Coordinates of C-alpha atoms and ligand atoms in Angstrom, one line a residue:
X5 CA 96.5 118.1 107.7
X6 CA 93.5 116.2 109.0
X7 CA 93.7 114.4 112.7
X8 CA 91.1 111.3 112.7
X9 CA 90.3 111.6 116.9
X10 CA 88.0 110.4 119.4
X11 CA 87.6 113.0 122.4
X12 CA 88.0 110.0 124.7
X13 CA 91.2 108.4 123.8
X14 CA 94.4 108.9 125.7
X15 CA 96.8 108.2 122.4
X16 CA 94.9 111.4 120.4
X17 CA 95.0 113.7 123.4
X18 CA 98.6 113.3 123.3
X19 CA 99.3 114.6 119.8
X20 CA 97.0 117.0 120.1
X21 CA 98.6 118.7 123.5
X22 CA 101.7 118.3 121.7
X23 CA 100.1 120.2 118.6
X24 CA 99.2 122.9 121.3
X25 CA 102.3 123.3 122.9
X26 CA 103.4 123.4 119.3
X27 CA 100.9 126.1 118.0
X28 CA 100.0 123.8 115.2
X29 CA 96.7 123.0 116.2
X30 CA 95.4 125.7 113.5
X31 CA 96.6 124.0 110.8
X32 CA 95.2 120.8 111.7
X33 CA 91.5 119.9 111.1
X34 CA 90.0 117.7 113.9
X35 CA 88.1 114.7 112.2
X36 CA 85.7 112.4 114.4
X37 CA 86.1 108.9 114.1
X38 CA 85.8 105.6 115.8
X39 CA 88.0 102.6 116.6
X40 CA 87.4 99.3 117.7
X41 CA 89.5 96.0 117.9
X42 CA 85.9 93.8 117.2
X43 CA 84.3 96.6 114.5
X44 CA 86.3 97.6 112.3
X45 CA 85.7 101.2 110.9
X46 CA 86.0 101.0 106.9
X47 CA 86.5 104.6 106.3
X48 CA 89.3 104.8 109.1
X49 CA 90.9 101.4 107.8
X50 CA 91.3 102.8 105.0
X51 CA 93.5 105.6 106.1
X52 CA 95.2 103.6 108.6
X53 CA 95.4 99.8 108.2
X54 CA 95.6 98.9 111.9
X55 CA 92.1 101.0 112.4
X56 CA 93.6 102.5 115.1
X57 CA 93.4 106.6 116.5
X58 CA 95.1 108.6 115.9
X59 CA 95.6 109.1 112.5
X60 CA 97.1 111.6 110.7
X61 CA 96.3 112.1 106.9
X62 CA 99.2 114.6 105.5
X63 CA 98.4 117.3 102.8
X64 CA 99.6 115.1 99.8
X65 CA 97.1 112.9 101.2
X66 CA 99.8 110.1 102.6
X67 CA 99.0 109.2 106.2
X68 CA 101.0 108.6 109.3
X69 CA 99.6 106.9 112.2
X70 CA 101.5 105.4 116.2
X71 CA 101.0 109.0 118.7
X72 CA 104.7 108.5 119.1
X73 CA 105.7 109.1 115.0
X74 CA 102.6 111.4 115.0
X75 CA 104.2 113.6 117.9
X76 CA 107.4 113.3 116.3
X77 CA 106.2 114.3 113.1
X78 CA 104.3 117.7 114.7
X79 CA 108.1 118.3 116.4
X80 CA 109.8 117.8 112.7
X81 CA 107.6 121.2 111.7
X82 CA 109.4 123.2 114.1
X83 CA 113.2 122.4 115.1
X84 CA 114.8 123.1 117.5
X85 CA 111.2 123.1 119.8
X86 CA 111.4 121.9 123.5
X87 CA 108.3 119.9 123.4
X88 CA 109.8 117.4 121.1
X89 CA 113.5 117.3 121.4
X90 CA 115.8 115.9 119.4
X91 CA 118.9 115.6 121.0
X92 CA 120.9 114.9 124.0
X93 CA 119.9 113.5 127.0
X94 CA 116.4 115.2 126.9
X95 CA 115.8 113.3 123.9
X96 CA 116.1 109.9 125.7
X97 CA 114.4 110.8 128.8
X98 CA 111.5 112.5 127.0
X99 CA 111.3 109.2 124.9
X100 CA 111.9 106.9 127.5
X101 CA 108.9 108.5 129.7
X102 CA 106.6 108.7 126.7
X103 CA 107.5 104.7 126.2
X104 CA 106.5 103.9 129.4
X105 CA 103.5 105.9 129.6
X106 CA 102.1 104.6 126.3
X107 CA 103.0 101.5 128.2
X108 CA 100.7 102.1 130.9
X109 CA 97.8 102.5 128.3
X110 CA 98.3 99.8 126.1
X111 CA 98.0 97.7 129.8
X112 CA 94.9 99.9 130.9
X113 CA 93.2 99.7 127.3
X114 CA 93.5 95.7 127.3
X115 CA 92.1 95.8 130.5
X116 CA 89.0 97.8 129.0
X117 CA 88.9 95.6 125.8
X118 CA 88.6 92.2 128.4
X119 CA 85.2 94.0 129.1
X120 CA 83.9 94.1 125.4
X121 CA 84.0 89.8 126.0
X122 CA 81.2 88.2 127.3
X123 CA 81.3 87.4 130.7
X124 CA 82.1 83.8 130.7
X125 CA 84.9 84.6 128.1
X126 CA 86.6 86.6 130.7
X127 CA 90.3 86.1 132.1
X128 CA 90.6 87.5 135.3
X129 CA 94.5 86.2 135.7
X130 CA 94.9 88.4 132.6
X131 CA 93.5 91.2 133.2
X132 CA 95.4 90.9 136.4
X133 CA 98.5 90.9 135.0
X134 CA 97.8 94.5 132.6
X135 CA 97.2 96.1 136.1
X136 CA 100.0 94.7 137.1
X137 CA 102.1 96.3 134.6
X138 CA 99.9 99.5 135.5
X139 CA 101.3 99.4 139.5
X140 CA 104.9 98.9 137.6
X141 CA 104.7 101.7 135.4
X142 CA 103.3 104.2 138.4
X143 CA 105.8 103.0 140.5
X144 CA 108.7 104.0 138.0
X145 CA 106.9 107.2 137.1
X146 CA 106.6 108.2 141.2
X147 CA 110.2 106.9 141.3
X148 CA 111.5 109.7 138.8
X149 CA 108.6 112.5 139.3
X150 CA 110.9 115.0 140.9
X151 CA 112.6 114.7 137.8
X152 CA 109.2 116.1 136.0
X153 CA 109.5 119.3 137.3
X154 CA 108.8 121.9 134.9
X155 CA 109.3 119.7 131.8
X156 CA 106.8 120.2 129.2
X157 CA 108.1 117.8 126.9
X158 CA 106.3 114.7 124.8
X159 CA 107.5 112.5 127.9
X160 CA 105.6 114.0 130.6
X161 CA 102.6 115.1 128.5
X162 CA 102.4 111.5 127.7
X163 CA 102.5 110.8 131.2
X164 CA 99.9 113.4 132.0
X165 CA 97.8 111.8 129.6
X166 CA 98.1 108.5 131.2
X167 CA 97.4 110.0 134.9
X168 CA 94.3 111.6 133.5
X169 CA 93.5 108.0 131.4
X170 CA 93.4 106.6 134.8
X171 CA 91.0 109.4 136.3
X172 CA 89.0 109.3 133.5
X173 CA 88.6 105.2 133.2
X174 CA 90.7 103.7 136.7
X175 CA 89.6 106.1 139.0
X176 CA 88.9 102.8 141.8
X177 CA 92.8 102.5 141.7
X178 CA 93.1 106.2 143.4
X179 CA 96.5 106.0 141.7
X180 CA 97.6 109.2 143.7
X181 CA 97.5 107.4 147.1
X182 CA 100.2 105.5 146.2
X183 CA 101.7 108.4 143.8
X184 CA 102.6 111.4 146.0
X185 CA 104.8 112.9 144.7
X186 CA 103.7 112.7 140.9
X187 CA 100.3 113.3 142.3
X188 CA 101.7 117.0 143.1
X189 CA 103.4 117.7 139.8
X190 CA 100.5 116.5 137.9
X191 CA 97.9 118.6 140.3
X192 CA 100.2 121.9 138.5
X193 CA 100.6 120.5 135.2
X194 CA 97.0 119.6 134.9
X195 CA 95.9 123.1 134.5
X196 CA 97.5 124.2 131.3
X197 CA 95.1 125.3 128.8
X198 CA 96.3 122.5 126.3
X199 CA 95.4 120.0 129.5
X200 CA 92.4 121.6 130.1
X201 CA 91.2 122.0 126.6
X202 CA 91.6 118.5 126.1
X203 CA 89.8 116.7 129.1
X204 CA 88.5 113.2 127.9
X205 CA 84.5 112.6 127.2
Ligands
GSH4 N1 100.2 102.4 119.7 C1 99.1 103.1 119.2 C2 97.9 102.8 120.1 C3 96.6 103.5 119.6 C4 95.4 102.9 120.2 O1 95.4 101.8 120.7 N2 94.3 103.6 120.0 C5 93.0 103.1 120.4 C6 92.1 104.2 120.8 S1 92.6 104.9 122.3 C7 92.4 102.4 119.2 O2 92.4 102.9 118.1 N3 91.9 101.2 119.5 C8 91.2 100.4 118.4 C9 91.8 99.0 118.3 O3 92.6 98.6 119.1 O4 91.4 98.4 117.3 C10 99.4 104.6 119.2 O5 100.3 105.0 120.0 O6 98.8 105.4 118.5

């Protein structure tokens, strides 16, 4: 299999943590690539019609692309894994967190795209309301983050990708001021080697 990735980008960083916890990372080859909504990449376009990372292109050479399908096609090698349950209640939760965490980034990445405009183009009322949706989405996480205890799940690696998303690109909204408690659990889950391998650059 062949991941197309950019070091920097929260979505890849997911399936690839998940492809750690997995132990599938070996049989995946790690492709640069780029993505942008204003210049479109031909070569990743053509894998993936939305140009967007990641992408994954499948031995028989069909591709699969969205980091939620991606991580549950990396759980699909391997049933009955943890990391990316299928059943029960820790099914929904891990689901539910990793939909509101994905959430978070679309709202932090439209913020970032508002950027690319010029100036003048600029919608501060807009970009107002994607943090907004960021505050909302911190606020549910701190609400539930004693639930996050020792879970290593694609729910709270999603939401570890989106804490470090905000260090890495946020880091004036010193989320964990307002965050103690998740600020904690993520200070512990922050240092496993698939986190750590993985920091964005
Ligand atoms: N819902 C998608 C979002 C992926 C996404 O937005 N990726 C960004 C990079 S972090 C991208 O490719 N942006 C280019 C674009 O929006 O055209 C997923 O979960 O994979």
């Amino acid at each position: 299999m062949k991941l197309l990735y950019a070091p920097s980008s929260p979505f890849v960083r997911k399936v690839w943590i998940v492809a750690l916890e997995l132990g599938l990372d070996t049989q995946i080859e790690r492709i640069a690539s780029t993505a942008s909504p204003i210049k479109p990449n031909q070569d990743l376009s053509s894998h993936n019609p939305l140009g967007k990372l990641p992408t994954l292109i499948r031995d028989d050479g069909t591709t699969l692309f969205g980091s939620a399908v991606l991580c549950d096609y990396l759980g699909a090698q391997l049933p009955g894994n943890k990391v990316v349950p299928t059943e029960g209640e820790s099914k929904w939760r891990a689901l539910r967190d990793q939909c509101l965490a994905d959430g978070l980034l679309d709202a932090a990445l439209l913020v970032r795209y508002e950027l690319i405009r010029p100036e003048e183009s600029r919608w501060d009322i807009w970009t107002d309301g994607q943090m907004a949706k960021i505050v909302a989405a911190l606020d549910a996480i701190e609400h539930d983050a004693k639930g996050l205890g020792e879970r290593v799940d694609v729910g709270s690696i999603a939401i570890g990708c989106a804490l470090g998303y905000l260090d890495f690109r946020f880091a004036a909204l010193e989320w964990r001021k307002h965050c103690p408690v998740t600020s904690a659990w993520f200070q512990a889950f922050a240092q496993r080697p698939s986190f750590t391998q993985t920091q964005p650059a």
